CSV table of C-alpha atoms and ligand atoms in Angstrom, one decimal:
chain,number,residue,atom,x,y,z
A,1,UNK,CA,10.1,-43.8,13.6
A,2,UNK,CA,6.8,-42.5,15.0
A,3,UNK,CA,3.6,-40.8,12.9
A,4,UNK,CA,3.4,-37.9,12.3
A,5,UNK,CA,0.9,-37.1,15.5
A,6,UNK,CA,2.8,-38.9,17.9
A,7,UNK,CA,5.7,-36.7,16.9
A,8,UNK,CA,3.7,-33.3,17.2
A,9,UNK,CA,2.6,-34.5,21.0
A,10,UNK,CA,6.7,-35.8,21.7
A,11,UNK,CA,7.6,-31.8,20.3
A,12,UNK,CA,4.6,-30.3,22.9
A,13,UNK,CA,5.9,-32.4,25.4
A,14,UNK,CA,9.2,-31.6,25.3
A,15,UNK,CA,8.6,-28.0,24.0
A,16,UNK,CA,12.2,-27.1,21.9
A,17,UNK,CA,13.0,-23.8,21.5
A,18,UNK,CA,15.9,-24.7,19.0
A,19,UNK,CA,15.8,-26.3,16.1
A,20,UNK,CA,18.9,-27.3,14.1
A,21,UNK,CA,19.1,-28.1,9.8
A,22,UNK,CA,21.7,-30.1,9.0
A,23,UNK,CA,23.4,-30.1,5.6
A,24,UNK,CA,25.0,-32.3,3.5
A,25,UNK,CA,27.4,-34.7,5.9
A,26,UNK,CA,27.3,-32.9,9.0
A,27,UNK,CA,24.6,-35.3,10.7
A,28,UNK,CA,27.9,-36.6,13.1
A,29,UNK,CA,28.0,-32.8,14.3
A,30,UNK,CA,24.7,-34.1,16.6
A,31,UNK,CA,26.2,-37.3,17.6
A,32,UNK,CA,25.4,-35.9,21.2
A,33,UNK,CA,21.9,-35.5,20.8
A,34,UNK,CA,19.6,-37.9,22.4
A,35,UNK,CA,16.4,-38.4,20.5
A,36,UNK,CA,13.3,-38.7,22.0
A,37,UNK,CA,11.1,-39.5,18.5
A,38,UNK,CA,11.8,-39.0,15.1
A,39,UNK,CA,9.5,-39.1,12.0
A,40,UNK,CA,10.9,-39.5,8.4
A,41,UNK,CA,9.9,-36.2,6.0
A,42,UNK,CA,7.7,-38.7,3.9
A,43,UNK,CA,5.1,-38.6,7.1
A,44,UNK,CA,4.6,-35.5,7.3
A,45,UNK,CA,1.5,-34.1,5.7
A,46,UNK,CA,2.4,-32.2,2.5
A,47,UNK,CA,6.4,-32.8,3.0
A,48,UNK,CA,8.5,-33.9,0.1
A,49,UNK,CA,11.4,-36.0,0.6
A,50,UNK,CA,14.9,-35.2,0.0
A,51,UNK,CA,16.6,-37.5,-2.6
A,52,UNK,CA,20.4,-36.3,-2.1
A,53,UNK,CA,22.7,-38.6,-0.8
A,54,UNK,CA,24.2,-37.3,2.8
A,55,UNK,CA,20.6,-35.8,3.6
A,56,UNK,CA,18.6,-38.2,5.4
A,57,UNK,CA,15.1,-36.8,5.9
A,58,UNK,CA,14.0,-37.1,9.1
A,59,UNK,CA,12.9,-34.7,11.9
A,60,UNK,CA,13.9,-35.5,15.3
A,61,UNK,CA,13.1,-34.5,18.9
A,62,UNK,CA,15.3,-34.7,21.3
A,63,UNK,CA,17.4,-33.7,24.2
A,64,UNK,CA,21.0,-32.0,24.3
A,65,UNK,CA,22.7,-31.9,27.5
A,66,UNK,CA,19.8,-31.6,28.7
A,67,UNK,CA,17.9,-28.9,27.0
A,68,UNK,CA,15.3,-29.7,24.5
A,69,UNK,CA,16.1,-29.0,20.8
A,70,UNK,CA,14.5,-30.0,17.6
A,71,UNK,CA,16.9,-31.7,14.7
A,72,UNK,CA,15.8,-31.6,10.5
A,73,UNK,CA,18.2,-34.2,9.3
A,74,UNK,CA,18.6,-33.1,6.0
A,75,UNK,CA,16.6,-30.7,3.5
A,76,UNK,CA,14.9,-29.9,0.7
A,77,UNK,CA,16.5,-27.8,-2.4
A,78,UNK,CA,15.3,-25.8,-4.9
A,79,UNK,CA,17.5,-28.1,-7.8
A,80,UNK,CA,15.7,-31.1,-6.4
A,81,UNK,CA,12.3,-29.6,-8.4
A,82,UNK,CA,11.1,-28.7,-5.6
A,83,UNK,CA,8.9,-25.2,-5.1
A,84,UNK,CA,10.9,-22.3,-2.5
A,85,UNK,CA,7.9,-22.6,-1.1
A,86,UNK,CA,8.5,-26.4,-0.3
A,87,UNK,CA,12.3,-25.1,0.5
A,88,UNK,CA,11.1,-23.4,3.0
A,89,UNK,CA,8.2,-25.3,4.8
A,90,UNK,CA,10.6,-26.7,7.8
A,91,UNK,CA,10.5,-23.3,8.8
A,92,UNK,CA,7.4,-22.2,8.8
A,93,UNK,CA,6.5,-25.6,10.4
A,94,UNK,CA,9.5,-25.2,13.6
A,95,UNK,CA,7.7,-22.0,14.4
A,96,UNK,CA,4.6,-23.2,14.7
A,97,UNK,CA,6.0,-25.7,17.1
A,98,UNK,CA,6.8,-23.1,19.1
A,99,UNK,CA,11.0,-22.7,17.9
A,100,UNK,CA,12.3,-19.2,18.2
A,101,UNK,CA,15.7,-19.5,17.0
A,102,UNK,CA,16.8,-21.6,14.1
A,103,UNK,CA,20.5,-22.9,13.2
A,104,UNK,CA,21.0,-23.1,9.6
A,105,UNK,CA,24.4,-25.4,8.7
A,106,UNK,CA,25.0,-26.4,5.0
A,107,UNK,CA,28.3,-27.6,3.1
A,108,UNK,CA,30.2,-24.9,1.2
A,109,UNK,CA,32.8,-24.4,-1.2
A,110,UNK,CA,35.4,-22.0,0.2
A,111,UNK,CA,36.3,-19.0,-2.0
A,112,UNK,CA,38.3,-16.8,1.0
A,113,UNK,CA,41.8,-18.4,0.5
A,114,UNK,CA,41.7,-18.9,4.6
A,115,UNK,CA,38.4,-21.4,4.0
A,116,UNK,CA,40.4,-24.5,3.6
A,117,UNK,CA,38.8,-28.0,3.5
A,118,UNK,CA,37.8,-28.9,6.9
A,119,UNK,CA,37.3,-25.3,8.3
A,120,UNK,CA,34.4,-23.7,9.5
A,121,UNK,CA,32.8,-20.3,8.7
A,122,UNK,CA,29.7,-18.8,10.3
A,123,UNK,CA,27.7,-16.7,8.3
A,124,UNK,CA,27.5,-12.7,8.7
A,125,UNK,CA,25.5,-12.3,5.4
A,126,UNK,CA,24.6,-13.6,2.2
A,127,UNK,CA,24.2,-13.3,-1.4
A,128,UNK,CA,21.3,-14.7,-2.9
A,129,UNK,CA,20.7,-12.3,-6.2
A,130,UNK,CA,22.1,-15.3,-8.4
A,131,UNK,CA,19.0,-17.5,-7.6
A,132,UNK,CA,15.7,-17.5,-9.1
A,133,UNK,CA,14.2,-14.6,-7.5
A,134,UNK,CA,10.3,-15.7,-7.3
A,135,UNK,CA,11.1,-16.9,-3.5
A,136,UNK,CA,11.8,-13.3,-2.3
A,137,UNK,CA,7.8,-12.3,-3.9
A,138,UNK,CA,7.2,-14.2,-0.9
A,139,UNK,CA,8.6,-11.8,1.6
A,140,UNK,CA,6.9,-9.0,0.0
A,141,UNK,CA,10.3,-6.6,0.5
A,142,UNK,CA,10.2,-7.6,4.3
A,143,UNK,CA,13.0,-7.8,6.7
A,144,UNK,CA,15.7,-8.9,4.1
A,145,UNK,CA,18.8,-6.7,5.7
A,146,UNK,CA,20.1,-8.7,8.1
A,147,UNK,CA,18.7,-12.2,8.3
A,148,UNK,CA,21.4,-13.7,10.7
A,149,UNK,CA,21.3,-12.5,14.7
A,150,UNK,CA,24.4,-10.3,15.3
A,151,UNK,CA,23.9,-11.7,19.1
A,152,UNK,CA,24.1,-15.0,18.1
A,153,UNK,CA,27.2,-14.7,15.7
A,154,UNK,CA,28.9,-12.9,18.8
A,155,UNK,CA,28.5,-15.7,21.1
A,156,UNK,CA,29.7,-18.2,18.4
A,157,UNK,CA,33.0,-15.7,18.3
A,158,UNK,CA,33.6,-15.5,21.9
A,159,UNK,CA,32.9,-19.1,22.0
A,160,UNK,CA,36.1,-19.9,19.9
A,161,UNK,CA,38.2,-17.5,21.4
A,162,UNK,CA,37.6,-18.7,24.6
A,163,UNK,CA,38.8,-22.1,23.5
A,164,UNK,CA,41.9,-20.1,21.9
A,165,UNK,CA,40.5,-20.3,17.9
A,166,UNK,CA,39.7,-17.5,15.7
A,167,UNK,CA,36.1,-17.9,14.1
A,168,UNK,CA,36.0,-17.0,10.7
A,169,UNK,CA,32.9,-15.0,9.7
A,170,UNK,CA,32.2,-14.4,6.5
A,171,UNK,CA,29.4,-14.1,3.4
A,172,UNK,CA,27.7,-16.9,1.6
A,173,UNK,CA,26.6,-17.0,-1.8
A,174,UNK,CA,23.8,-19.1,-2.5
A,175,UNK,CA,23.3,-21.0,-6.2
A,176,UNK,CA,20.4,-22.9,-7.2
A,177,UNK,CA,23.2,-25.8,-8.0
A,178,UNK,CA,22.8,-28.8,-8.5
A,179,UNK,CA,25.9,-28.4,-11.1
A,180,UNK,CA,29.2,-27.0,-9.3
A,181,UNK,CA,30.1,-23.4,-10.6
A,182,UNK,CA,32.8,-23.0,-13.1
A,183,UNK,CA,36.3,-21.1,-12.1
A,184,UNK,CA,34.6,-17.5,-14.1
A,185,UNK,CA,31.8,-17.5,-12.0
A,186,UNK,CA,33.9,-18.2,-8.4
A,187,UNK,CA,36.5,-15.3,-9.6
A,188,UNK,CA,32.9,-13.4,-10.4
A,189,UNK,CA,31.5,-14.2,-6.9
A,190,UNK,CA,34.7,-13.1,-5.1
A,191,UNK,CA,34.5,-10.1,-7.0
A,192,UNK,CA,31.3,-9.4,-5.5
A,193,UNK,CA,32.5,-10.4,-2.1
A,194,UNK,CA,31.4,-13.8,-1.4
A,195,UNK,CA,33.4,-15.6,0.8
A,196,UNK,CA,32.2,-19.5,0.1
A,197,UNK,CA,29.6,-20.3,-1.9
A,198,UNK,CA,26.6,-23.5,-1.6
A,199,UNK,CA,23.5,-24.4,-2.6
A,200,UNK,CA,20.9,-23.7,0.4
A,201,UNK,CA,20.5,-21.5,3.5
A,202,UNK,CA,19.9,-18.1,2.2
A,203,UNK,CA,16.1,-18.5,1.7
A,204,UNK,CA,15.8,-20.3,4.5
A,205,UNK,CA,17.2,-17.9,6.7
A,206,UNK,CA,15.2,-14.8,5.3
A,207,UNK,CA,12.3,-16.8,5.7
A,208,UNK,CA,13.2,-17.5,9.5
A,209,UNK,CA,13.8,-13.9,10.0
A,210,UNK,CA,10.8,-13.0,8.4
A,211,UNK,CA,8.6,-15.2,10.7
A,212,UNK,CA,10.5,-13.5,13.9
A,213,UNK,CA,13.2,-16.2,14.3
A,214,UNK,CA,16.9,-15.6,15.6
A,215,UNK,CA,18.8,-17.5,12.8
A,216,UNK,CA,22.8,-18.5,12.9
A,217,UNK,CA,24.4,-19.6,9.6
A,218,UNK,CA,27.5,-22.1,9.7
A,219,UNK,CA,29.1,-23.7,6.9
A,220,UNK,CA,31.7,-26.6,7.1
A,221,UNK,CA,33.8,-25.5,4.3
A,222,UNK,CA,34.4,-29.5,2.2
A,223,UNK,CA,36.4,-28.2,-0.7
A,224,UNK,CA,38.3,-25.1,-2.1
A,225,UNK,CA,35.6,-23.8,-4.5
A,226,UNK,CA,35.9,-24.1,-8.4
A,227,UNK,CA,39.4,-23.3,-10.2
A,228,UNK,CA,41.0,-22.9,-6.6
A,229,UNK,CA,41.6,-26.6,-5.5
A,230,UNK,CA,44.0,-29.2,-7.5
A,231,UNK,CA,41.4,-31.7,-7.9
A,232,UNK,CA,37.6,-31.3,-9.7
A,233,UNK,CA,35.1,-31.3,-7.5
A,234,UNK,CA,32.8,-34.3,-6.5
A,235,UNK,CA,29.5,-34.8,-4.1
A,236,UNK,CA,31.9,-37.5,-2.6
A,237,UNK,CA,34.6,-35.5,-1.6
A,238,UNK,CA,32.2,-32.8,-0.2
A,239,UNK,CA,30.9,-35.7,2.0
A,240,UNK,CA,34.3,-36.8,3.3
A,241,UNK,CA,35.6,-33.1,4.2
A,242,UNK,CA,32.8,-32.9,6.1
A,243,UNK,CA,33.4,-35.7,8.4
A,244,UNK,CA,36.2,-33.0,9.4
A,245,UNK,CA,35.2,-30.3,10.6
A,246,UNK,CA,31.8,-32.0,12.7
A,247,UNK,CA,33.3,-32.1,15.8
A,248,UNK,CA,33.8,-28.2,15.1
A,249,UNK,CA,30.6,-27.4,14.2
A,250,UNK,CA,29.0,-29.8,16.8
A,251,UNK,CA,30.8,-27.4,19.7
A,252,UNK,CA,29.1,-24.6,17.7
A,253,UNK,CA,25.6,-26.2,17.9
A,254,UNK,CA,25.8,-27.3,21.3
A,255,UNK,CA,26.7,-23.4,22.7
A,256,UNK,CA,24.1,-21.9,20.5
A,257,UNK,CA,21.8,-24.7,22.1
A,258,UNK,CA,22.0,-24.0,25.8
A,259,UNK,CA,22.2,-20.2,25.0
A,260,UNK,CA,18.4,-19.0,26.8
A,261,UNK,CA,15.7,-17.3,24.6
A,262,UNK,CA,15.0,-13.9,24.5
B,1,LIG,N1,29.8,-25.1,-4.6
B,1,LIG,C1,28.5,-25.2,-4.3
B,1,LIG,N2,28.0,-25.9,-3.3
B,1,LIG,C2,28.8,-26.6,-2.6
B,1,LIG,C3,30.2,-26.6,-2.8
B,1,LIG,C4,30.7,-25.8,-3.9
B,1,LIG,O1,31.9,-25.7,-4.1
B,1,LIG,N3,30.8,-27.4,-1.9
B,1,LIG,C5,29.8,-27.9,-1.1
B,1,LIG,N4,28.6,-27.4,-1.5
């Protein structure tokens, strides 16, 4: 682990357009990345550390097969206490590092009754109405219609079908957590038409759209989502599930990755 200015010079060097969050369990999804320097959250001027277990807290540059990327293992969450402003920082700080196009993955309950454990869905929209609503003051009423790239989600699509899978795309609710929802408010949700539903994601994406970044959303689906499984739902199992659908998501990550900037 380097300080924080040796990292800043290691990210000029190498100059990532991409960066990549990582949610809860998917850090084997970059088992191909080959770092170049890393530096833990803590480090970082102003940076708060994340304090859930499967989120490691670390920012790492890096290479992946061959083309530069930058890696946030882990993040911050609004249940943790912390600010949407603090949510939301990573952001802010990848484009001033000179990213343009930010991939958002995250852990999700699946509500669609194709979102098994162990599948994948990438995002086509959100809902977010159902968290505190102070972080979208922040956006002033900017640029909230359609946070996540429609070029990117296309290239994720072909992507599978060329490899003879079917990509599901789908909505995502986001909840302030850190409590699971009860069965009521998953029937509510896929009322409203929410297709899986997590804890993260939403604000960051607005905020990446807001500051002029192409954003992709995918979500490793770890469990069916309240009242639609057998068993009741634990961080553990979430973690586990995960481990299943990483080689998925890694293929997803690694396309979007050697995909050239506009
Ligand atoms: N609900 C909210 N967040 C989650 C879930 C869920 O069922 N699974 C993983 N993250």
């Amino acid at each position: 682990m380097t300080s924080y200015s040796a990292f800043a010079q290691a990210v000029a060097a190498l100059a990532p357009r991409t960066a990549i969050v990582l949610g809860s369990g998917l850090a084997g999804a970059a088992a191909a990345f080959v770092e170049h320097a890393a530096v833990s959250f803590a480090a970082i001027p102003g940076w708060a550390v994340p304090t859930v277990a499967g989120h490691g807290g670390r920012v790492v540059v890096g290479e992946w097969g061959g083309t530069p990327a930058l890696l946030f293992q882990g993040r911050l969450h609004f249940y943790e206490g912390h600010p949407w402003s603090m949510v939301t920082t990573p952001i802010r700080m990848a484009q001033q590092w000179g990213i343009t196009r930010i991939i958002l993955t995250n852990a999700a309950g699946g509500i669609h009754p194709a979102l098994t454990p162990g599948s994948v869905m990438a995002l086509r929209g959100h809902l977010a109405w159902l968290t505190p609503q102070s972080w979208r003051q922040l956006a002033r009423g900017q640029g909230l219609s359609q946070p996540y790239t429609p070029r990117l989600l296309q290239l994720l699509h072909a992507h599978e079908q060329a490899h003879g899978r079917t990509l599901f795309s789908g909505i995502y609710a986001a909840l302030t957590g850190p409590s699971y929802e009860t069965p009521a408010e998953i029937r509510a949700l896929a009322i409203c038409g929410a297709d899986a539903v997590g804890m993260s994601t939403a604000m960051e994406a607005e905020e990446a759209a807001r500051w002029g970044l192409e954003v992709a959303g995918i979500s490793c689906i770890t469990n069916k989502a309240a009242g639609l499984g057998e068993t009741t739902l634990a961080h553990a199992e979430v973690l586990i599930n995960a481990h299943r659908a990483v080689a998925r998501v890694g293929e997803l990550l690694c396309r979007l990755i050697h995909e050239p900037s506009r």
